[in-house]
């Protein structure tokens, strides 16, 4: 079989400090760099988290990178990439760090209930309703021995979870390789099989979840679009869609 060269990670730009790898990659994307280009930084001064929050890091302790994807699909399919990236991260952690991580919808990665990795997908659409590009930002807590007080109860690192240090370069290449493989599957075959893979790695199905609008219920599944299905009781099924941020809106 002919080897297919990887799309993800063919070119990696390494930085010591940036405001946000998402912002740096957005500039490169505007300059029409190739799909699969990656920006990595040892420290971010304005790291972006989901829902307009900041992403905290201490220099050198986290693996933080952004990947440029240009899938030519309708923008409505883009949120599936959130779930696909969660699958890739869990597999990379297993292969590289021998640790069993779980996904909290859509793409937080947790070990023993604490967050070790966050994924921020920011999509730009074109006038015809298709994806122009996606900036997939991934932040992994690798070497932290302690967290600021506001994160202490909810965050962990690979070091804390496994008791050993992990090589950033090895972890980056494992994550990019898994992302490349899963992204290829998604482009070729769609979301149906990856949805099953996501479910196998999910840590929240069957559990009570709280919605951003104040409601709550039991998370029962993800549907074939990647939306979370919540049983809110008395026969009411709520469907929660993971929004993709427009990079223009996301700067903190
Ligand atoms: C989340 O809040 O869970 C998403 C966090 C995403 C953080 C990563 S770190 C690399 C990339 N650059 C950013 O500014 N954010 C993402």
XYZ file of C-alpha atoms and ligand atoms in Angstrom:
268
model
C 0.000 0.000 0.000
C 1.295 3.443 -0.834
C 2.086 5.508 2.228
C 0.043 8.685 2.430
C 2.045 11.613 3.738
C 0.471 13.207 6.754
C -1.573 16.341 6.275
C -1.335 17.419 9.895
C 2.084 18.603 11.043
C 4.043 18.737 7.764
C 5.223 22.198 8.841
C 5.654 23.177 12.488
C 6.460 26.728 13.595
C 7.937 26.808 17.107
C 7.790 29.924 19.274
C 9.018 30.700 22.763
C 6.255 33.215 23.610
C 3.227 34.385 21.620
C -0.027 36.072 22.571
C -1.987 33.063 21.331
C -1.044 30.310 18.890
C -4.566 30.790 17.477
C -3.797 34.409 16.613
C -0.435 33.526 15.044
C -1.993 30.747 12.980
C -4.857 33.026 11.897
C -2.267 35.344 10.315
C -0.587 32.412 8.575
C -3.977 31.168 7.362
C -4.706 34.583 5.882
C -1.397 34.260 4.019
C -2.732 31.004 2.521
C -0.231 28.618 4.176
C -0.967 24.941 3.583
C -3.521 22.909 5.489
C -1.847 20.992 8.324
C 0.488 23.835 9.337
C 1.048 23.864 13.110
C 2.073 26.660 15.498
C 3.545 25.649 18.878
C 4.457 27.933 21.792
C 6.088 27.376 25.185
C 4.131 30.274 26.656
C 1.072 32.366 25.745
C 0.422 35.794 27.153
C -3.210 35.821 26.003
C -4.158 32.167 25.654
C -7.756 31.737 24.548
C -10.096 29.283 26.209
C -13.621 28.270 25.306
C -16.560 30.626 25.857
C -14.328 33.722 25.770
C -12.308 32.596 28.791
C -8.522 32.801 29.185
C -6.313 29.726 28.983
C -3.722 29.847 31.751
C -0.179 28.507 31.452
C 3.179 28.838 33.184
C 6.103 29.003 30.709
C 7.314 25.613 29.520
C 4.852 23.513 31.508
C 2.144 23.061 28.879
C 2.052 21.760 25.348
C 0.110 24.378 23.403
C -0.415 24.338 19.683
C -2.829 25.216 16.902
C -3.462 23.225 13.739
C -4.802 24.665 10.486
C -7.438 22.555 8.726
C -9.251 23.377 5.493
C -12.010 20.789 5.131
C -14.276 21.654 2.219
C -17.479 20.773 4.068
C -20.620 22.735 5.014
C -20.004 24.833 8.126
C -22.712 22.846 9.961
C -20.359 19.845 9.973
C -17.476 21.746 11.540
C -18.495 21.095 15.198
C -17.906 17.379 14.595
C -14.205 18.214 14.432
C -14.375 19.098 18.132
C -15.348 15.547 18.958
C -12.890 14.038 16.487
C -10.024 15.936 18.114
C -11.044 14.682 21.576
C -10.769 11.095 20.302
C -7.295 11.784 18.893
C -6.044 13.324 22.148
C -7.298 10.425 24.290
C -5.577 7.933 21.966
C -2.325 9.895 21.996
C -2.373 10.001 25.812
C -2.886 6.247 25.938
C -0.096 5.498 23.440
C 2.375 8.039 24.718
C 1.643 8.344 28.461
C -0.100 5.025 29.206
C -2.953 6.856 30.843
C -6.682 6.369 30.435
C -8.339 9.731 29.797
C -12.031 10.406 29.164
C -13.855 13.028 27.104
C -16.374 15.485 28.496
C -18.540 16.732 25.643
C -17.601 18.134 23.301
C -13.831 17.858 23.720
C -12.493 18.474 27.229
C -10.127 15.648 28.133
C -10.163 14.569 31.770
C -8.188 12.186 33.939
C -9.902 11.078 37.151
C -12.504 13.802 36.621
C -9.995 16.648 36.287
C -9.259 18.532 33.088
C -5.872 17.834 31.514
C -6.528 19.146 28.004
C -8.804 21.675 26.344
C -9.530 22.068 22.649
C -10.633 25.319 21.052
C -11.894 24.982 17.479
C -12.359 28.309 15.735
C -13.917 28.188 12.277
C -14.173 30.741 9.520
C -16.858 30.175 6.902
C -16.999 31.397 3.335
C -19.950 33.091 1.628
C -21.233 29.776 0.232
C -21.738 28.361 3.760
C -18.706 26.094 3.639
C -15.701 26.002 5.929
C -12.951 28.341 4.872
C -10.615 27.101 7.583
C -10.570 25.762 11.133
C -7.959 26.693 13.733
C -7.847 23.773 16.130
C -6.168 24.986 19.324
C -5.046 22.334 21.798
C -3.692 23.002 25.278
C -2.309 20.101 27.333
C -1.213 20.404 30.959
C 1.995 18.363 30.941
C 4.404 19.260 33.749
C 2.389 21.228 36.295
C 2.960 20.150 39.904
C 0.441 22.706 41.150
C -2.215 25.030 39.736
C -3.442 28.493 40.711
C -6.094 28.280 43.428
C -9.011 28.824 41.018
C -7.974 25.750 38.990
C -6.762 23.526 41.836
C -9.949 21.492 42.185
C -10.704 21.078 38.497
C -7.355 20.772 36.672
C -4.641 18.154 36.551
C -1.494 17.520 34.531
C 0.008 14.443 32.942
C 2.784 14.625 35.544
C 0.340 14.706 38.450
C -1.827 11.960 36.949
C 0.965 9.537 36.046
C 3.751 10.463 38.461
C 6.306 10.746 35.649
C 7.484 13.481 33.278
C 6.493 13.330 29.609
C 8.483 14.489 26.628
C 6.721 17.393 24.895
C 8.081 16.622 21.413
C 7.020 12.977 21.595
C 3.578 13.908 22.855
C 3.186 16.519 20.124
C 4.090 14.091 17.380
C 1.788 11.371 18.805
C -1.112 13.835 19.018
C -0.539 15.184 15.513
C -0.306 11.647 14.108
C -3.583 10.627 15.772
C -5.236 13.837 14.655
C -4.048 13.258 11.113
C -5.440 9.712 11.110
C -8.822 10.676 12.582
C -9.150 13.767 10.397
C -8.500 11.599 7.339
C -11.184 9.122 8.455
C -13.646 11.954 8.974
C -12.962 13.425 5.507
C -13.212 10.035 3.800
C -16.055 8.372 5.690
C -17.887 11.025 7.685
C -18.782 11.049 11.358
C -20.766 7.818 11.886
C -17.874 5.544 12.962
C -16.068 8.340 14.787
C -19.227 8.993 16.767
C -18.955 5.424 18.085
C -15.275 5.968 18.896
C -16.169 9.163 20.752
C -18.796 7.310 22.800
C -16.266 4.643 23.834
C -14.031 7.354 25.245
C -16.750 9.526 26.782
C -16.746 9.852 30.550
C -20.089 11.545 30.993
C -22.805 9.515 29.291
C -25.362 8.425 31.859
C -24.297 11.200 34.219
C -26.109 14.344 35.349
C -24.915 17.455 33.502
C -25.652 21.142 33.938
C -26.432 23.204 30.865
C -25.252 26.751 30.295
C -28.865 27.999 30.360
C -29.251 26.699 33.928
C -31.087 23.508 32.993
C -29.886 20.040 33.888
C -30.443 16.438 32.943
C -28.782 13.143 32.144
C -26.372 13.079 29.174
C -27.495 10.123 27.129
C -25.713 10.295 23.782
C -24.303 12.368 20.954
C -26.296 12.414 17.733
C -24.994 12.063 14.186
C -24.246 15.781 13.985
C -22.135 15.742 17.167
C -24.791 17.444 19.321
C -25.212 16.264 22.931
C -28.576 14.706 23.801
C -29.756 15.345 27.335
C -32.715 13.712 29.025
C -34.152 16.634 30.960
C -36.872 14.515 32.592
C -40.612 14.096 31.976
C -39.890 12.905 28.426
C -38.104 16.080 27.391
C -35.008 15.546 25.267
C -32.708 18.535 24.885
C -30.187 18.772 22.069
C -27.108 20.898 22.747
C -24.980 21.966 19.808
C -21.325 22.831 20.331
C -20.769 26.190 18.738
C -17.603 26.880 16.795
C -16.216 30.268 17.553
C -15.441 32.656 14.764
C -11.756 33.544 15.282
C -12.589 37.182 14.721
C -14.879 37.131 17.749
C -12.651 35.119 19.984
C -9.831 37.446 20.886
C -9.809 37.907 24.615
C -10.707 25.268 26.652
O -11.059 26.285 27.257
O -10.971 24.152 27.082
C -9.932 25.370 25.372
C -8.511 25.735 25.663
C -7.645 25.779 24.436
C -6.251 26.262 24.771
C -5.333 26.163 23.586
S -3.650 26.430 24.004
C -3.223 26.501 22.318
C -4.326 27.277 21.626
N -4.055 28.680 21.678
C -4.931 29.334 22.427
O -4.900 30.564 22.645
N -5.849 28.494 22.910
C -5.613 27.139 22.449
